[in-house]
Short mmCIF file of C-alpha atoms in Angstrom, two decimals:
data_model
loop_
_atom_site.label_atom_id
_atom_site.label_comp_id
_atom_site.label_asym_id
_atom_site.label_seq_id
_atom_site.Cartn_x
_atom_site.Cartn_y
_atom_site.Cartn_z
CA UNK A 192 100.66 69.30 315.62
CA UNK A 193 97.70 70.45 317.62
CA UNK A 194 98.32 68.14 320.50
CA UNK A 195 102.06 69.40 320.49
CA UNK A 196 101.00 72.96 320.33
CA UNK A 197 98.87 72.31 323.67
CA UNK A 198 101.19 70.46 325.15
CA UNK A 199 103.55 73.29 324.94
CA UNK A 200 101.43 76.09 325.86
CA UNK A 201 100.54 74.47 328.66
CA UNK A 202 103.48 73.46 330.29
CA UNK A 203 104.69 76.97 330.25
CA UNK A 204 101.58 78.12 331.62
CA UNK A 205 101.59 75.42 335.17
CA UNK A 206 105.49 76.25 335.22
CA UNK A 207 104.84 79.51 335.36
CA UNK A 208 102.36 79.08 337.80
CA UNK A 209 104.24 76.96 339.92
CA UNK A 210 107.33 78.65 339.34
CA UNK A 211 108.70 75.40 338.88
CA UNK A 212 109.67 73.39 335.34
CA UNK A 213 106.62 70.36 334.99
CA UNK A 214 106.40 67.47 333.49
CA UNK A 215 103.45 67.17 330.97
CA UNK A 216 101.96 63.65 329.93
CA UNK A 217 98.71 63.29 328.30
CA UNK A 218 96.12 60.48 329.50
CA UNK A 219 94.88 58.16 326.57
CA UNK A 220 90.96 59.70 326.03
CA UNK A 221 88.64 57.02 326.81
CA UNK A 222 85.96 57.55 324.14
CA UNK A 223 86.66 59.50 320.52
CA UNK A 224 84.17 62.16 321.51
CA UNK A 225 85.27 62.72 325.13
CA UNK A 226 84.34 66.25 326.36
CA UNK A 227 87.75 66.45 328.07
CA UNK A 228 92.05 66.07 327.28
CA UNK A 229 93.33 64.89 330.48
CA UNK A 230 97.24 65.50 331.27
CA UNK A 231 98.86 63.96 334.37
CA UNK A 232 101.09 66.80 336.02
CA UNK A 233 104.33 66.28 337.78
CA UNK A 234 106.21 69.20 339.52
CA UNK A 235 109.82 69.51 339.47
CA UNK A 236 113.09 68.95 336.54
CA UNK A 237 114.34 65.80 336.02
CA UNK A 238 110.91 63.96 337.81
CA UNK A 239 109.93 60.52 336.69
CA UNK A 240 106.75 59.30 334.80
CA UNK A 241 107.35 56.30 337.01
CA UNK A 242 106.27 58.78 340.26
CA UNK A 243 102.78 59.44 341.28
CA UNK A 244 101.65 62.91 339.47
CA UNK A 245 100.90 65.48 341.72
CA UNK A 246 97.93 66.83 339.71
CA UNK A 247 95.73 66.37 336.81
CA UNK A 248 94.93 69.06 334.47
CA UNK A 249 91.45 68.77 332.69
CA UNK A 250 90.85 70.79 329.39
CA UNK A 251 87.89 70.98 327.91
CA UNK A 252 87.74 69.69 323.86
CA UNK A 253 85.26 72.79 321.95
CA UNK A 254 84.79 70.35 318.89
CA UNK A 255 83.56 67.66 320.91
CA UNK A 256 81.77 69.11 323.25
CA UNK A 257 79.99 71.18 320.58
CA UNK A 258 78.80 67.48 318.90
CA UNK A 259 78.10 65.27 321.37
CA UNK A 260 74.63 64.56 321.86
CA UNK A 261 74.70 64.40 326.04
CA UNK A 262 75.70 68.24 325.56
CA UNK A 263 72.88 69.46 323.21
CA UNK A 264 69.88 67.12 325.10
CA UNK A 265 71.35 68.66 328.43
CA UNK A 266 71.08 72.17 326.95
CA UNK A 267 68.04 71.74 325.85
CA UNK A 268 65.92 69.58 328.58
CA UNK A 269 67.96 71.40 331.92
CA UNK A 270 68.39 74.68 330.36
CA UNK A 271 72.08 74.52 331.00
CA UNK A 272 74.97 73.97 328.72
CA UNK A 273 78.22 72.69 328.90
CA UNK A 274 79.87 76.27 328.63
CA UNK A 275 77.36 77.68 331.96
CA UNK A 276 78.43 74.09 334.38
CA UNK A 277 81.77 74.55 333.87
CA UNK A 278 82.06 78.61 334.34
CA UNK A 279 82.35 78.75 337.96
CA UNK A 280 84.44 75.45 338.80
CA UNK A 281 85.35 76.50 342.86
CA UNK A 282 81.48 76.84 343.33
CA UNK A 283 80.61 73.63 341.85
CA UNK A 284 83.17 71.66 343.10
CA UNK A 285 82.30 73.21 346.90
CA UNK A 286 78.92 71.92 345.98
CA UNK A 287 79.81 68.49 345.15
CA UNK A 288 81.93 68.65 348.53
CA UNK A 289 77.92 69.72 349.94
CA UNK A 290 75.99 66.65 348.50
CA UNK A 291 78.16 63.85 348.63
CA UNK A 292 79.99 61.50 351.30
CA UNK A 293 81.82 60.64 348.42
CA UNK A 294 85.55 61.86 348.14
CA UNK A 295 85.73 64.78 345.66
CA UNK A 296 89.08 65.70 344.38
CA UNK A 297 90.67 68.97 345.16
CA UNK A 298 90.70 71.71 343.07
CA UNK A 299 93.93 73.24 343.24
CA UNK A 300 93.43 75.85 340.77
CA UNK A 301 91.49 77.14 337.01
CA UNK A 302 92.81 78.44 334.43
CA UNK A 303 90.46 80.60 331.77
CA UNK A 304 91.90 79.80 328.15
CA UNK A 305 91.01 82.38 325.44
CA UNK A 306 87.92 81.06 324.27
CA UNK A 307 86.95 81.44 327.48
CA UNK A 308 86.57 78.21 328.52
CA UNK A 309 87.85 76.79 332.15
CA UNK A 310 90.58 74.24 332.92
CA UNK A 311 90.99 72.83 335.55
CA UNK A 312 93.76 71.62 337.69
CA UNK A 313 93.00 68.82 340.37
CA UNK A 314 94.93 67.05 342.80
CA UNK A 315 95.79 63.51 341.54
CA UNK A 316 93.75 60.96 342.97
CA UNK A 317 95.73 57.11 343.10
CA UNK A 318 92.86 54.26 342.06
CA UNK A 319 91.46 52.12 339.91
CA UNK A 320 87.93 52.58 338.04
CA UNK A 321 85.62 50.34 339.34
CA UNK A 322 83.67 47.87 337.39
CA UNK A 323 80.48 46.33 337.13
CA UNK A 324 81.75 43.24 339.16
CA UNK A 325 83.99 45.14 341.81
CA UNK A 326 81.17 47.97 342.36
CA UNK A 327 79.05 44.96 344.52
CA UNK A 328 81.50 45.42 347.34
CA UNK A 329 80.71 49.48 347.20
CA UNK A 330 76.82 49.35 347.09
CA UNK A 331 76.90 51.12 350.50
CA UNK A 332 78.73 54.25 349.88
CA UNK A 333 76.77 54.35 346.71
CA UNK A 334 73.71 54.01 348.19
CA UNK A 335 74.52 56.73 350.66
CA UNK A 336 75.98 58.83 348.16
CA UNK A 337 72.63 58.82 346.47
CA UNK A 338 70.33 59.04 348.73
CA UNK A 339 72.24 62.59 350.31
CA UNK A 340 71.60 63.93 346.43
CA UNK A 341 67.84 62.79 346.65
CA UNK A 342 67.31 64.08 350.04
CA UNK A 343 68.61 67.65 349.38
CA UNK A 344 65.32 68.60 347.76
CA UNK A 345 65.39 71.24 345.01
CA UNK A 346 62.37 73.07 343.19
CA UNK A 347 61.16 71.52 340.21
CA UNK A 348 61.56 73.17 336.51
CA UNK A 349 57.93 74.33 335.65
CA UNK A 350 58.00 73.48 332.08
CA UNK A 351 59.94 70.31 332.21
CA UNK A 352 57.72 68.43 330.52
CA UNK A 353 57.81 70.05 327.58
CA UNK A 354 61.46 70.87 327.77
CA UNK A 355 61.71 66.73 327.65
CA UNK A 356 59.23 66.29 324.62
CA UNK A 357 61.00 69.22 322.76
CA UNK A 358 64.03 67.77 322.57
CA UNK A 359 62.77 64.35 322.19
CA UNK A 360 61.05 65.31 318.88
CA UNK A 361 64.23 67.41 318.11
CA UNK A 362 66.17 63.98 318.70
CA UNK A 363 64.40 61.72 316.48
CA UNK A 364 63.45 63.88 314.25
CA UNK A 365 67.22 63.50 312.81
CA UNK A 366 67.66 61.88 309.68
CA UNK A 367 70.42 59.72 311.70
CA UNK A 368 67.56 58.38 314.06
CA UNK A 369 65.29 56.84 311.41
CA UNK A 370 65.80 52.99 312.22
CA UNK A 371 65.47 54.36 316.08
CA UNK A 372 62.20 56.55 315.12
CA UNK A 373 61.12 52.93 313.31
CA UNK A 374 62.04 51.44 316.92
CA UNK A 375 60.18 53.44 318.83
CA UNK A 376 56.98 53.75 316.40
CA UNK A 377 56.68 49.75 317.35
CA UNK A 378 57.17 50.94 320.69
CA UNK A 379 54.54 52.76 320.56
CA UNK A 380 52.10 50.80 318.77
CA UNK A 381 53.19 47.53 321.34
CA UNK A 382 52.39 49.74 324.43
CA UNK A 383 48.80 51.76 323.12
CA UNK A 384 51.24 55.02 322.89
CA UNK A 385 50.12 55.33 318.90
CA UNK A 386 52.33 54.80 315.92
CA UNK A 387 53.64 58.29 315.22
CA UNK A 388 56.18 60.59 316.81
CA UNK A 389 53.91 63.17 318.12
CA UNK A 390 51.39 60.76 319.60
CA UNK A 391 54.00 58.81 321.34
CA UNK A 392 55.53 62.66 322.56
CA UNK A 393 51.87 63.71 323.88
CA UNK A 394 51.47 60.53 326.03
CA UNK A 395 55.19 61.24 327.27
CA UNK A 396 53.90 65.11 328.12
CA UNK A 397 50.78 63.56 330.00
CA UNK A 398 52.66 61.17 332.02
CA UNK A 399 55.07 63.71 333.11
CA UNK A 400 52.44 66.08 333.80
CA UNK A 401 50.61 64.33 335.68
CA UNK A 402 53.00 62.66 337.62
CA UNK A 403 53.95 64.14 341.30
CA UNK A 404 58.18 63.58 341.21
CA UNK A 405 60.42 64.75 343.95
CA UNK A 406 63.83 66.75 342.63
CA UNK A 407 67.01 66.50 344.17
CA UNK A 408 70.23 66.60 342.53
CA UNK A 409 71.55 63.95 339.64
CA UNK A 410 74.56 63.44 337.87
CA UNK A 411 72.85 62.05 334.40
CA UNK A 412 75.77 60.93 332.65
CA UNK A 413 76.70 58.85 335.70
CA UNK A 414 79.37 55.71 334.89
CA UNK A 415 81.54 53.67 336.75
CA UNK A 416 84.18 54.97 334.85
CA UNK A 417 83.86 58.55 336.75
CA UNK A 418 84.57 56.90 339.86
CA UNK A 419 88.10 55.98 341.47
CA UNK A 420 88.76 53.25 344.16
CA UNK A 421 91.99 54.03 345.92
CA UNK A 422 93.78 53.76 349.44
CA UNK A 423 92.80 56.37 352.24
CA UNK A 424 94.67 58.93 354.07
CA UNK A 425 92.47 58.03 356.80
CA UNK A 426 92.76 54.90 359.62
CA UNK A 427 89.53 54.76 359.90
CA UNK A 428 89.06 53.21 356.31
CA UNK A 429 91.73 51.48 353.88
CA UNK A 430 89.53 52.69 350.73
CA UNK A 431 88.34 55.49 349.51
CA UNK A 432 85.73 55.82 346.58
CA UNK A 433 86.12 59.51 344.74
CA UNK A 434 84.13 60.53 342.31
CA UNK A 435 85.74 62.85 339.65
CA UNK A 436 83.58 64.50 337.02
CA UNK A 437 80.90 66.66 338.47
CA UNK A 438 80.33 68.38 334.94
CA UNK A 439 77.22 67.47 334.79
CA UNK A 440 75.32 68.17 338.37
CA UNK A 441 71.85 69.54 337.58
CA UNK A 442 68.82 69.27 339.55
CA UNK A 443 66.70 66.68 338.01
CA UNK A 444 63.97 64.62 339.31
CA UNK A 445 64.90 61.86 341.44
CA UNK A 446 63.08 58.95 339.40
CA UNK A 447 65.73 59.93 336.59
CA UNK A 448 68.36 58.05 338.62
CA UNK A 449 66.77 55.39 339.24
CA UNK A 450 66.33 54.55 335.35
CA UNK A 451 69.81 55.16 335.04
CA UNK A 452 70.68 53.22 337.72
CA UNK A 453 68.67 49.58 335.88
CA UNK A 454 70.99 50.24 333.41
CA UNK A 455 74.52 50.12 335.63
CA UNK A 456 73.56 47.27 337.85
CA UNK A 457 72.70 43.78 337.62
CA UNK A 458 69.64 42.67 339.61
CA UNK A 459 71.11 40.86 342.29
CA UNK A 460 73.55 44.32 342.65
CA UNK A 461 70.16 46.16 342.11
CA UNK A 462 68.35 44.07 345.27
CA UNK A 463 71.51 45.16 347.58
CA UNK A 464 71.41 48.39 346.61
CA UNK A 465 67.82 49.08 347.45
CA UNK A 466 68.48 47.52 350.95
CA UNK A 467 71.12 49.70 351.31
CA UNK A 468 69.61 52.42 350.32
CA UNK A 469 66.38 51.86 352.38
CA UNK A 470 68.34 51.99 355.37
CA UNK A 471 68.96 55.73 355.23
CA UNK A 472 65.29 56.47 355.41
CA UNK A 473 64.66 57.01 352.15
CA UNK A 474 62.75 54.64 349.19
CA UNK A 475 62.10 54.00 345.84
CA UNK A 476 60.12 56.24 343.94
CA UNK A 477 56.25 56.02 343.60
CA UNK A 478 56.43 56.74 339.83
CA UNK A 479 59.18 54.93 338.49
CA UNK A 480 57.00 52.28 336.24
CA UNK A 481 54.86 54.75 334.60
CA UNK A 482 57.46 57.51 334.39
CA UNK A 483 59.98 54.64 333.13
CA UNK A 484 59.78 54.65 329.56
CA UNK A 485 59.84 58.38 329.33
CA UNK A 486 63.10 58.38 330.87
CA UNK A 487 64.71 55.72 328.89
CA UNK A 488 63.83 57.44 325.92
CA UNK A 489 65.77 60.26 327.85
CA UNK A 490 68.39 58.84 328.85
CA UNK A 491 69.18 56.69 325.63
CA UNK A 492 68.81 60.86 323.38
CA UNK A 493 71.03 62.25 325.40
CA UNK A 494 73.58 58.98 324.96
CA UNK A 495 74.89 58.38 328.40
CA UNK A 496 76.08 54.93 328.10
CA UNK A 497 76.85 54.84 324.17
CA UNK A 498 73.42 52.17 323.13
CA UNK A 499 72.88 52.55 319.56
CA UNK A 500 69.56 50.62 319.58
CA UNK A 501 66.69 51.92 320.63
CA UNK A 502 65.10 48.29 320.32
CA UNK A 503 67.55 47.11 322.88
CA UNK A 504 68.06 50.12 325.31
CA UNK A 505 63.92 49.21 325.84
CA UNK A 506 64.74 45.64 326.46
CA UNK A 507 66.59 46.16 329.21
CA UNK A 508 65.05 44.44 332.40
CA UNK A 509 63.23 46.70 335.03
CA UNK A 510 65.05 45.40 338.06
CA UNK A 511 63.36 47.49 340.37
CA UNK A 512 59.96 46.97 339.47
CA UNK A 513 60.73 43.10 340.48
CA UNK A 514 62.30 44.26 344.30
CA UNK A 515 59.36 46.73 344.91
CA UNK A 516 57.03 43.97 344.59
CA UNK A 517 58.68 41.37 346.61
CA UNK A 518 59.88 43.23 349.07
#
């Protein structure tokens, strides 16, 4: 009843705006607590699903949003939440047009619903998602997509260390965390961090402290199911890689990617990518072993990739650790 109640508010609203009847179809949500409805937008009466949409409207889901874990540890650690990213969509989407060489899709227009919040209506973008197999072939662009975030360099937050450690505590500190809590305690006690939270939270505040780490800009929630693989406009190219959700841009130190990025690629994709990425001038980060377990514990609070276990987030293999040294 809900969904129909949207649906029909909302194609009065983009007819209205377009002074044209749409056509309305929702996009199945790809996880239960997805931030996001999306609705594939077709101008015109009498147009056919069969067609190409001509936009994509993006509203944001309150209830979710207000549960999801990524939201609250994003809050808390960048100071930001999901409410203050999203306010001013032209600005943030002309930004993303700034850092990447990525395709960004085109904001055609936002809409401001009641509760304040802000929709937003893109241009569709034809493509497939990429995968962990068919992303080999695109380690270039990506490589040069990330190193133009690193190398736009952006002040560091003063107190991020204990902006990390506060929600970290906050995190496991939930009776829902207490096998992960039990994970990390023999985490601790494996590595010489101690046994208890707060020991294993004031080696995490030392290491961050006392670790020199260059900022740029980061997309933390990073997947390869925010990017689209589609023809180009352009002769120059047949593809064109977009990346669509921005949501998320925050400046962030530039080691933070890098843990993420272990997790997305397989080594011999993680080898290519540093070559690729060492050709536009830049490098891998000084600190990324001793800063590495501090952002995994990161990462793996604020959920980016769904990992239940702590045990076997931490198990993961530290690709880059293995190219820095032979290489």
């Amino acid at each position: 009843m809900q969904t129909d109640k949207h649906h029909q508010a909302w194609l009065k609203r983009l007819g209205d705006h377009f002074a044209q009847p749409v056509r309305l179809a929702p996009l199945p949500q790809a996880f239960a607590d997805s931030s996001h409805s999306l609705y594939r937008v077709w101008l015109g009466k009498g147009v056919s699903s069969m067609q190409s949409p001509d936009f994509v409207l993006k509203r944001p889901n309150p209830a979710a949003i207000d549960q999801a874990d990524f939201w609250q540890g994003f809050a808390a650690v960048f100071g930001s939440g999901f409410a203050q990213q999203t306010r001013n969509l032209p600005a943030l989407y002309q930004r993303a047009q700034a850092l990447t060489p990525l395709a960004v899709p085109k904001l055609e227009a936002v809409f401001a619903t009641a509760q304040g919040e802000s929709v937003s209506l893109t241009r569709f973008v034809p493509g497939q998602q990429p995968d962990v197999v068919s992303i080999s072939a695109l380690l270039p662009e990506l490589a040069r997509h990330f190193a133009a975030m690193h190398q736009t360099s952006v002040a560091a937050m003063p107190d991020w260390p204990q902006c990390v450690c506060d929600w970290l505590r906050r995190f496991f500190q939930q009776p829902a965390q207490a096998e992960n809590l039990m994970a990390l305690r023999a985490f601790g006690a494996q590595h010489g961090l101690g046994q208890e939270l707060s020991a294993i939270l004031t080696q995490a505040h030392r290491v961050l402290q006392n670790t020199s780490s260059d900022w740029g800009w980061s997309l933390p929630d990073l997947r390869w199911d925010q990017f689209l693989l589609g023809p180009s406009q352009s002769a120059d190219e047949a593809m064109v890689l977009t990346l669509v959700d921005w949501d998320a841009l925050t400046a962030a130190p530039i080691v933070l990617d890098w843990v993420l990025l272990e997790y997305l690629f397989r080594s011999d994709q993680a080898r290519a990518f540093v070559a690729e990425y060492r050709l536009t001038g830049a490098d891998l980060p000084a600190d990324l072993h001793s800063v590495r377990w501090v952002y995994r514990l990161l990462l793996f609070s604020l959920n980016v990739l769904g990992e239940g276990s702590l045990h076997d987030w931490l198990q993961r293999p530290a690709h880059f650790d293995a190219i820095d040294k032979s290489q």
